[in-house]
């Protein structure tokens, strides 16, 4: 091992922030307390979803050409691996959000289709009513025609007595009123049927547009899921190929810093935290929501679900739900959102620490809350 390799292995601290945002990987010199750090931010490592694995530049090309166990400095391999893992984690969180959006779009389509069906059915009912009322109008007209009942003058001429005249005039009035009422009902029913048909047509068109949009989203989701699987396979392959020294750097410090004591349970949030703390050491797995494996947002979802509270599935959705909290007011159980793209999330554990599921090859652990750039804090 060259002097440069020995120097890196003994003195460099590689802080790799990832796992849908970040994980801290650290080492300390055997004889000094000097700490140096390098941060990989998905927001600066290149756009998620771009073909960045082939355009990262010479450092990436070199990392791809040499095996992880070569005599090169372990930190260089880990920085490149950190970038790949950060992109995979960020894409995974975006896919969670895309799936939720797709489910909402499909639910909206189904609602519109139901509205269209109801409106079409009501239009048929209105048409039937209009036809019924028109038939009544036609029958009344026939009765008047056949009876020669042309008005009050005619009734007076034909009346055989004052009583007969009153009866004839009453019948004439009832026929006239019935005819007018039936005619009005027929017209109103016809107008209502026309309006409902327009509503049904509009709802059907919206439903068709929603279906087309949902299909586009589904196709895009399939494409990006395929890309996600490629990235996951690459990260897994490279992490599994790390040397013992590199794996120690990758895993970082202890699961629980010395002296940490979990806060007492005084509500749902601290209860969720204490539930999440039982998962310390659980492995990271993309898309997992427990109970034995997790991704970063999946750990949040699982912990709060045990206390009967439903959280959004993705870190991006978790970053806008709940109530915003200032750092000065942060409490155990609050969710800490990391990076400008909200691509990582952890749960504040008290004592300036955050509990999170970092990335593949690094178990659920506690780390400094400010080990990664914070973009927001939410309370549920």
Tab-separated table of C-alpha atoms in Angstrom:
chain	number	residue	atom	x	y	z
A	1	UNK	CA	0.000	0.000	0.000
A	2	UNK	CA	1.503	3.361	-0.966
A	3	UNK	CA	2.050	6.159	1.521
A	4	UNK	CA	-0.890	8.038	-0.062
A	5	UNK	CA	-3.207	5.069	0.452
A	6	UNK	CA	-2.092	4.667	4.053
A	7	UNK	CA	-2.653	8.365	4.640
A	8	UNK	CA	-6.183	8.244	3.241
A	9	UNK	CA	-7.031	5.048	5.082
A	10	UNK	CA	-5.844	6.443	8.419
A	11	UNK	CA	-6.637	10.152	8.296
A	12	UNK	CA	-9.405	10.922	5.772
A	13	UNK	CA	-12.974	11.122	7.024
A	14	UNK	CA	-15.355	10.596	4.155
A	15	UNK	CA	-18.764	12.024	4.871
A	16	UNK	CA	-21.085	10.546	2.273
A	17	UNK	CA	-24.532	12.037	2.565
A	18	UNK	CA	-27.064	9.949	0.755
A	19	UNK	CA	-29.702	7.305	1.067
A	20	UNK	CA	-32.383	9.418	-0.575
A	21	UNK	CA	-30.385	12.299	0.710
A	22	UNK	CA	-27.485	11.210	2.823
A	23	UNK	CA	-25.545	8.971	5.134
A	24	UNK	CA	-22.488	9.911	7.115
A	25	UNK	CA	-19.497	7.663	6.676
A	26	UNK	CA	-16.623	8.534	8.943
A	27	UNK	CA	-13.200	7.399	10.125
A	28	UNK	CA	-10.742	9.022	12.479
A	29	UNK	CA	-6.993	8.957	12.601
A	30	UNK	CA	-5.391	6.622	15.075
A	31	UNK	CA	-3.268	9.416	16.508
A	32	UNK	CA	-5.095	12.682	15.762
A	33	UNK	CA	-8.522	14.263	16.160
A	34	UNK	CA	-8.516	16.013	12.774
A	35	UNK	CA	-11.707	15.470	10.806
A	36	UNK	CA	-12.168	16.226	7.142
A	37	UNK	CA	-15.433	15.791	5.273
A	38	UNK	CA	-16.776	15.511	1.812
A	39	UNK	CA	-20.477	15.866	1.083
A	40	UNK	CA	-22.408	14.481	-1.830
A	41	UNK	CA	-25.645	16.369	-2.346
A	42	UNK	CA	-28.153	14.929	-4.816
A	43	UNK	CA	-29.052	18.476	-5.706
A	44	UNK	CA	-25.529	19.128	-6.987
A	45	UNK	CA	-24.472	15.685	-8.137
A	46	UNK	CA	-26.473	16.031	-11.333
A	47	UNK	CA	-30.175	15.892	-12.188
A	48	UNK	CA	-32.041	12.852	-10.969
A	49	UNK	CA	-33.009	10.677	-13.857
A	50	UNK	CA	-30.221	11.959	-16.139
A	51	UNK	CA	-27.708	9.553	-17.557
A	52	UNK	CA	-25.167	10.826	-15.074
A	53	UNK	CA	-23.457	7.470	-14.615
A	54	UNK	CA	-21.770	7.974	-17.946
A	55	UNK	CA	-20.988	11.680	-17.740
A	56	UNK	CA	-19.536	12.263	-14.304
A	57	UNK	CA	-16.065	12.818	-15.669
A	58	UNK	CA	-12.650	11.245	-15.177
A	59	UNK	CA	-13.165	10.395	-11.515
A	60	UNK	CA	-16.165	8.268	-12.354
A	61	UNK	CA	-14.509	6.621	-15.332
A	62	UNK	CA	-11.545	5.697	-13.188
A	63	UNK	CA	-13.799	4.308	-10.465
A	64	UNK	CA	-15.648	2.187	-12.985
A	65	UNK	CA	-12.462	0.817	-14.472
A	66	UNK	CA	-10.887	-0.321	-11.200
A	67	UNK	CA	-12.325	-2.910	-8.807
A	68	UNK	CA	-13.400	-1.730	-5.383
A	69	UNK	CA	-10.679	-3.801	-3.742
A	70	UNK	CA	-7.834	-2.333	-5.802
A	71	UNK	CA	-4.901	-0.530	-4.278
A	72	UNK	CA	-6.407	2.896	-4.931
A	73	UNK	CA	-7.523	5.141	-2.100
A	74	UNK	CA	-10.766	3.800	-0.600
A	75	UNK	CA	-12.174	7.312	-0.140
A	76	UNK	CA	-12.231	7.969	-3.875
A	77	UNK	CA	-14.311	4.872	-4.540
A	78	UNK	CA	-16.711	5.813	-1.755
A	79	UNK	CA	-17.252	9.344	-3.014
A	80	UNK	CA	-18.226	8.001	-6.427
A	81	UNK	CA	-20.374	5.312	-4.836
A	82	UNK	CA	-21.977	7.987	-2.662
A	83	UNK	CA	-23.011	9.935	-5.735
A	84	UNK	CA	-24.567	6.877	-7.361
A	85	UNK	CA	-26.355	5.904	-4.162
A	86	UNK	CA	-27.607	9.455	-3.617
A	87	UNK	CA	-29.092	9.522	-7.089
A	88	UNK	CA	-30.745	6.138	-6.585
A	89	UNK	CA	-32.174	7.195	-3.234
A	90	UNK	CA	-33.452	10.522	-4.554
A	91	UNK	CA	-35.030	8.817	-7.545
A	92	UNK	CA	-36.651	6.301	-5.225
A	93	UNK	CA	-38.307	9.081	-3.220
A	94	UNK	CA	-39.491	10.751	-6.434
A	95	UNK	CA	-40.993	7.456	-7.544
A	96	UNK	CA	-42.912	7.192	-4.257
A	97	UNK	CA	-44.356	10.634	-4.992
A	98	UNK	CA	-45.118	9.732	-8.604
A	99	UNK	CA	-46.987	6.594	-7.530
A	100	UNK	CA	-49.077	8.624	-5.080
A	101	UNK	CA	-49.841	11.167	-7.820
A	102	UNK	CA	-50.827	8.354	-10.164
A	103	UNK	CA	-53.176	6.884	-7.567
A	104	UNK	CA	-54.819	10.290	-7.092
A	105	UNK	CA	-55.151	10.762	-10.838
A	106	UNK	CA	-56.738	7.339	-11.204
A	107	UNK	CA	-59.146	8.075	-8.348
A	108	UNK	CA	-60.087	11.357	-10.036
A	109	UNK	CA	-60.683	9.556	-13.311
A	110	UNK	CA	-62.955	7.056	-11.621
A	111	UNK	CA	-64.855	9.878	-9.894
A	112	UNK	CA	-65.379	11.665	-13.196
A	113	UNK	CA	-66.551	8.475	-14.826
A	114	UNK	CA	-69.067	7.956	-12.029
A	115	UNK	CA	-70.262	11.546	-12.428
A	116	UNK	CA	-70.658	11.010	-16.161
A	117	UNK	CA	-72.661	7.833	-15.566
A	118	UNK	CA	-74.935	9.502	-13.022
A	119	UNK	CA	-75.525	12.505	-15.272
A	120	UNK	CA	-76.285	10.261	-18.241
A	121	UNK	CA	-78.742	8.248	-16.137
A	122	UNK	CA	-80.489	11.393	-14.916
A	123	UNK	CA	-80.711	12.634	-18.485
A	124	UNK	CA	-82.528	9.429	-19.455
A	125	UNK	CA	-84.930	9.868	-16.541
A	126	UNK	CA	-85.544	13.471	-17.554
A	127	UNK	CA	-86.193	12.375	-21.142
A	128	UNK	CA	-88.749	9.847	-19.909
A	129	UNK	CA	-90.469	12.535	-17.850
A	130	UNK	CA	-90.551	14.907	-20.787
A	131	UNK	CA	-92.081	12.211	-22.991
A	132	UNK	CA	-94.683	11.373	-20.336
A	133	UNK	CA	-95.697	15.014	-19.909
A	134	UNK	CA	-95.854	15.526	-23.664
A	135	UNK	CA	-98.137	12.511	-23.980
A	136	UNK	CA	-100.463	14.062	-21.404
A	137	UNK	CA	-100.512	17.293	-23.362
A	138	UNK	CA	-101.390	15.361	-26.504
A	139	UNK	CA	-104.207	13.463	-24.774
A	140	UNK	CA	-105.715	16.642	-23.348
A	141	UNK	CA	-105.587	18.278	-26.744
A	142	UNK	CA	-107.385	15.288	-28.241
A	143	UNK	CA	-110.062	15.437	-25.550
A	144	UNK	CA	-110.712	19.101	-26.271
A	145	UNK	CA	-110.793	18.506	-29.994
A	146	UNK	CA	-113.210	15.605	-29.850
A	147	UNK	CA	-115.454	17.313	-27.319
A	148	UNK	CA	-115.659	20.475	-29.389
A	149	UNK	CA	-114.594	22.263	-26.264
A	150	UNK	CA	-113.302	25.520	-27.750
A	151	UNK	CA	-113.900	27.924	-24.906
A	152	UNK	CA	-116.314	29.572	-22.468
A	153	UNK	CA	-118.633	30.868	-25.198
A	154	UNK	CA	-119.151	27.413	-26.584
A	155	UNK	CA	-119.786	26.057	-23.095
A	156	UNK	CA	-122.457	28.704	-22.480
A	157	UNK	CA	-124.237	27.872	-25.738
A	158	UNK	CA	-124.278	24.140	-25.028
A	159	UNK	CA	-125.192	24.402	-21.375
A	160	UNK	CA	-128.661	23.053	-20.592
A	161	UNK	CA	-128.891	24.791	-17.244
A	162	UNK	CA	-126.901	27.128	-15.007
A	163	UNK	CA	-125.632	24.111	-13.158
A	164	UNK	CA	-124.493	22.490	-16.405
A	165	UNK	CA	-122.740	25.725	-17.354
A	166	UNK	CA	-120.805	25.763	-14.094
A	167	UNK	CA	-119.794	22.139	-14.626
A	168	UNK	CA	-118.690	22.787	-18.208
A	169	UNK	CA	-116.676	25.862	-17.236
A	170	UNK	CA	-115.031	23.905	-14.379
A	171	UNK	CA	-114.097	21.059	-16.674
A	172	UNK	CA	-112.736	23.514	-19.219
A	173	UNK	CA	-110.607	25.203	-16.558
A	174	UNK	CA	-109.244	21.914	-15.282
A	175	UNK	CA	-108.375	20.763	-18.806
A	176	UNK	CA	-106.696	24.059	-19.579
A	177	UNK	CA	-104.725	24.003	-16.298
A	178	UNK	CA	-103.691	20.395	-16.768
A	179	UNK	CA	-102.568	21.093	-20.295
A	180	UNK	CA	-100.527	24.118	-19.252
A	181	UNK	CA	-98.968	22.267	-16.309
A	182	UNK	CA	-98.126	19.229	-18.401
A	183	UNK	CA	-96.664	21.438	-21.105
A	184	UNK	CA	-94.535	23.332	-18.587
A	185	UNK	CA	-93.341	20.064	-17.031
A	186	UNK	CA	-92.480	18.671	-20.437
A	187	UNK	CA	-90.460	21.732	-21.367
A	188	UNK	CA	-88.660	21.789	-18.009
A	189	UNK	CA	-87.873	18.085	-18.223
A	190	UNK	CA	-86.548	18.460	-21.747
A	191	UNK	CA	-84.312	21.370	-20.701
A	192	UNK	CA	-83.040	19.407	-17.696
A	193	UNK	CA	-82.315	16.397	-19.880
A	194	UNK	CA	-80.336	18.571	-22.283
A	195	UNK	CA	-78.340	20.105	-19.413
A	196	UNK	CA	-77.588	16.711	-17.906
A	197	UNK	CA	-76.456	15.357	-21.259
A	198	UNK	CA	-74.019	18.267	-21.551
A	199	UNK	CA	-72.744	17.555	-18.040
A	200	UNK	CA	-72.365	13.874	-18.877
A	201	UNK	CA	-70.458	14.699	-22.049
A	202	UNK	CA	-68.176	17.128	-20.177
A	203	UNK	CA	-67.556	14.637	-17.356
A	204	UNK	CA	-66.820	11.917	-19.881
A	205	UNK	CA	-64.284	14.105	-21.655
A	206	UNK	CA	-62.578	14.982	-18.366
A	207	UNK	CA	-62.532	11.294	-17.461
A	208	UNK	CA	-60.964	10.422	-20.815
A	209	UNK	CA	-58.368	13.178	-20.360
A	210	UNK	CA	-57.652	11.910	-16.827
A	211	UNK	CA	-57.262	8.387	-18.187
A	212	UNK	CA	-54.812	9.586	-20.840
A	213	UNK	CA	-52.843	11.540	-18.239
A	214	UNK	CA	-52.820	8.561	-15.885
A	215	UNK	CA	-51.548	6.338	-18.677
A	216	UNK	CA	-48.742	8.792	-19.459
A	217	UNK	CA	-47.820	8.877	-15.783
A	218	UNK	CA	-47.908	5.100	-15.588
A	219	UNK	CA	-45.675	4.789	-18.646
A	220	UNK	CA	-43.228	7.325	-17.207
A	221	UNK	CA	-43.304	5.538	-13.870
A	222	UNK	CA	-42.488	2.237	-15.561
A	223	UNK	CA	-39.598	3.833	-17.428
A	224	UNK	CA	-38.192	5.483	-14.328
A	225	UNK	CA	-38.693	2.321	-12.289
A	226	UNK	CA	-36.559	0.465	-14.818
A	227	UNK	CA	-33.915	3.159	-14.469
A	228	UNK	CA	-34.184	2.862	-10.700
A	229	UNK	CA	-33.564	-0.881	-10.832
A	230	UNK	CA	-30.433	-0.335	-12.922
A	231	UNK	CA	-29.087	2.166	-10.424
A	232	UNK	CA	-29.952	-0.034	-7.456
A	233	UNK	CA	-28.169	-2.996	-9.020
A	234	UNK	CA	-25.080	-0.858	-9.628
A	235	UNK	CA	-25.010	0.447	-6.056
A	236	UNK	CA	-25.576	-3.011	-4.591
A	237	UNK	CA	-22.843	-4.498	-6.719
A	238	UNK	CA	-20.335	-1.855	-5.733
A	239	UNK	CA	-21.210	-1.816	-2.032
A	240	UNK	CA	-21.029	-5.600	-1.857
A	241	UNK	CA	-17.592	-5.438	-3.482
A	242	UNK	CA	-16.129	-3.013	-0.926
A	243	UNK	CA	-13.074	-4.080	0.998
A	244	UNK	CA	-13.263	-4.357	4.774
A	245	UNK	CA	-11.608	-0.959	5.168
A	246	UNK	CA	-13.994	0.657	2.705
A	247	UNK	CA	-16.999	-1.011	4.289
A	248	UNK	CA	-15.994	0.391	7.677
A	249	UNK	CA	-15.809	3.867	6.161
A	250	UNK	CA	-19.114	3.348	4.386
A	251	UNK	CA	-20.950	2.215	7.531
A	252	UNK	CA	-19.572	5.093	9.598
A	253	UNK	CA	-19.756	5.406	13.351
A	254	UNK	CA	-21.806	3.508	15.944
A	255	UNK	CA	-25.557	3.043	15.657
A	256	UNK	CA	-26.082	4.990	18.883
A	257	UNK	CA	-23.685	7.690	20.091
A	258	UNK	CA	-22.429	7.108	23.635
A	259	UNK	CA	-24.645	8.517	26.347
A	260	UNK	CA	-27.833	8.795	24.283
A	261	UNK	CA	-31.067	8.227	26.209
A	262	UNK	CA	-34.406	8.046	24.431
A	263	UNK	CA	-36.909	10.713	25.535
A	264	UNK	CA	-39.824	9.685	27.718
A	265	UNK	CA	-43.089	9.022	25.912
A	266	UNK	CA	-45.445	11.940	26.405
A	267	UNK	CA	-47.558	11.732	23.256
A	268	UNK	CA	-47.913	10.247	19.805
A	269	UNK	CA	-44.722	11.825	18.459
A	270	UNK	CA	-42.411	10.571	21.185
A	271	UNK	CA	-44.183	7.223	21.048
A	272	UNK	CA	-43.485	7.020	17.303
A	273	UNK	CA	-39.837	7.891	17.969
A	274	UNK	CA	-39.486	5.152	20.575
A	275	UNK	CA	-41.045	2.694	18.125
A	276	UNK	CA	-38.603	3.791	15.438
A	277	UNK	CA	-35.684	3.366	17.835
A	278	UNK	CA	-36.517	-0.339	18.053
A	279	UNK	CA	-35.439	-0.557	14.399
A	280	UNK	CA	-31.869	0.586	15.071
A	281	UNK	CA	-29.587	-1.645	13.028
A	282	UNK	CA	-32.285	-2.621	10.528
A	283	UNK	CA	-30.963	-2.787	6.957
A	284	UNK	CA	-31.780	-0.232	4.287
A	285	UNK	CA	-33.860	-1.393	1.327
A	286	UNK	CA	-35.224	0.803	-1.442
A	287	UNK	CA	-39.000	1.042	-1.281
A	288	UNK	CA	-39.307	-0.838	2.023
A	289	UNK	CA	-41.662	0.227	4.809
A	290	UNK	CA	-40.747	-2.371	7.415
A	291	UNK	CA	-41.020	-4.037	9.674
A	292	UNK	CA	-37.509	-5.421	9.154
A	293	UNK	CA	-36.160	-3.265	6.272
A	294	UNK	CA	-36.714	0.399	5.406
A	295	UNK	CA	-35.918	3.273	3.141
A	296	UNK	CA	-35.756	6.745	4.691
A	297	UNK	CA	-39.399	7.776	4.278
A	298	UNK	CA	-40.593	4.219	4.820
A	299	UNK	CA	-39.172	4.257	8.350
A	300	UNK	CA	-41.168	7.411	9.121
A	301	UNK	CA	-44.350	5.906	7.683
A	302	UNK	CA	-43.941	2.660	9.604
A	303	UNK	CA	-43.117	4.252	12.971
A	304	UNK	CA	-46.098	6.609	12.936
A	305	UNK	CA	-48.414	3.906	11.603
A	306	UNK	CA	-47.724	1.901	14.759
A	307	UNK	CA	-49.267	4.812	16.670
A	308	UNK	CA	-52.282	5.051	14.365
A	309	UNK	CA	-51.116	8.065	12.364
A	310	UNK	CA	-50.845	7.920	8.553
A	311	UNK	CA	-47.987	9.829	6.914
A	312	UNK	CA	-47.441	10.477	3.194
A	313	UNK	CA	-45.216	7.887	1.543
A	314	UNK	CA	-42.440	10.027	0.058
A	315	UNK	CA	-40.003	12.441	1.676
A	316	UNK	CA	-41.192	15.154	-0.736
A	317	UNK	CA	-44.801	14.691	0.363
A	318	UNK	CA	-43.753	14.511	4.018
A	319	UNK	CA	-41.962	17.827	3.488
A	320	UNK	CA	-45.218	19.667	2.708
A	321	UNK	CA	-47.693	17.858	4.965
A	322	UNK	CA	-47.860	18.283	8.710
A	323	UNK	CA	-47.021	21.613	10.336
A	324	UNK	CA	-43.789	23.559	9.763
A	325	UNK	CA	-41.452	23.838	12.750
A	326	UNK	CA	-38.466	26.106	13.356
A	327	UNK	CA	-35.194	24.531	14.407
A	328	UNK	CA	-35.415	26.390	17.712
A	329	UNK	CA	-38.722	24.638	18.418
A	330	UNK	CA	-37.816	21.145	17.237
A	331	UNK	CA	-39.058	18.262	19.407
A	332	UNK	CA	-38.465	14.494	19.446
A	333	UNK	CA	-40.586	12.838	16.792
A	334	UNK	CA	-40.482	15.774	14.369
A	335	UNK	CA	-39.470	14.915	10.814
A	336	UNK	CA	-36.304	16.560	9.526
A	337	UNK	CA	-36.248	17.037	5.753
A	338	UNK	CA	-32.881	17.181	4.012
A	339	UNK	CA	-31.620	18.753	0.790
A	340	UNK	CA	-33.284	21.299	-1.462
A	341	UNK	CA	-35.132	18.536	-3.280
A	342	UNK	CA	-36.439	17.011	-0.015
A	343	UNK	CA	-34.803	13.742	-1.065
A	344	UNK	CA	-34.066	12.470	2.435
A	345	UNK	CA	-35.858	12.458	5.777
A	346	UNK	CA	-35.117	11.466	9.347
A	347	UNK	CA	-36.811	11.714	12.737
A	348	UNK	CA	-35.480	14.011	15.417
A	349	UNK	CA	-34.442	11.889	18.378
A	350	UNK	CA	-33.418	14.577	20.875
A	351	UNK	CA	-29.901	15.511	22.036
A	352	UNK	CA	-29.162	17.023	18.628
A	353	UNK	CA	-29.512	13.664	16.900
A	354	UNK	CA	-31.625	12.355	14.036
A	355	UNK	CA	-32.748	8.764	13.488
A	356	UNK	CA	-32.762	7.734	9.840
A	357	UNK	CA	-32.363	4.938	7.329
A	358	UNK	CA	-29.287	6.135	5.403
A	359	UNK	CA	-28.606	3.942	2.372
A	360	UNK	CA	-27.803	0.448	1.179
A	361	UNK	CA	-25.108	-1.125	3.308
A	362	UNK	CA	-25.686	1.282	6.196
A	363	UNK	CA	-28.244	0.316	8.871
A	364	UNK	CA	-30.786	2.512	10.604
A	365	UNK	CA	-28.791	4.694	12.979
A	366	UNK	CA	-28.546	7.928	14.938
A	367	UNK	CA	-26.427	10.808	13.658
A	368	UNK	CA	-26.037	14.513	14.227
A	369	UNK	CA	-29.147	16.320	13.052
A	370	UNK	CA	-27.050	18.825	11.087
A	371	UNK	CA	-24.859	16.200	9.407
A	372	UNK	CA	-26.816	16.911	6.217
A	373	UNK	CA	-28.239	20.202	4.882
A	374	UNK	CA	-31.691	20.704	6.406
A	375	UNK	CA	-34.439	22.056	4.158
A	376	UNK	CA	-37.322	21.899	6.638
A	377	UNK	CA	-38.852	20.386	9.757
A	378	UNK	CA	-42.419	19.069	9.964
A	379	UNK	CA	-44.542	18.028	12.886
A	380	UNK	CA	-47.364	15.486	12.552
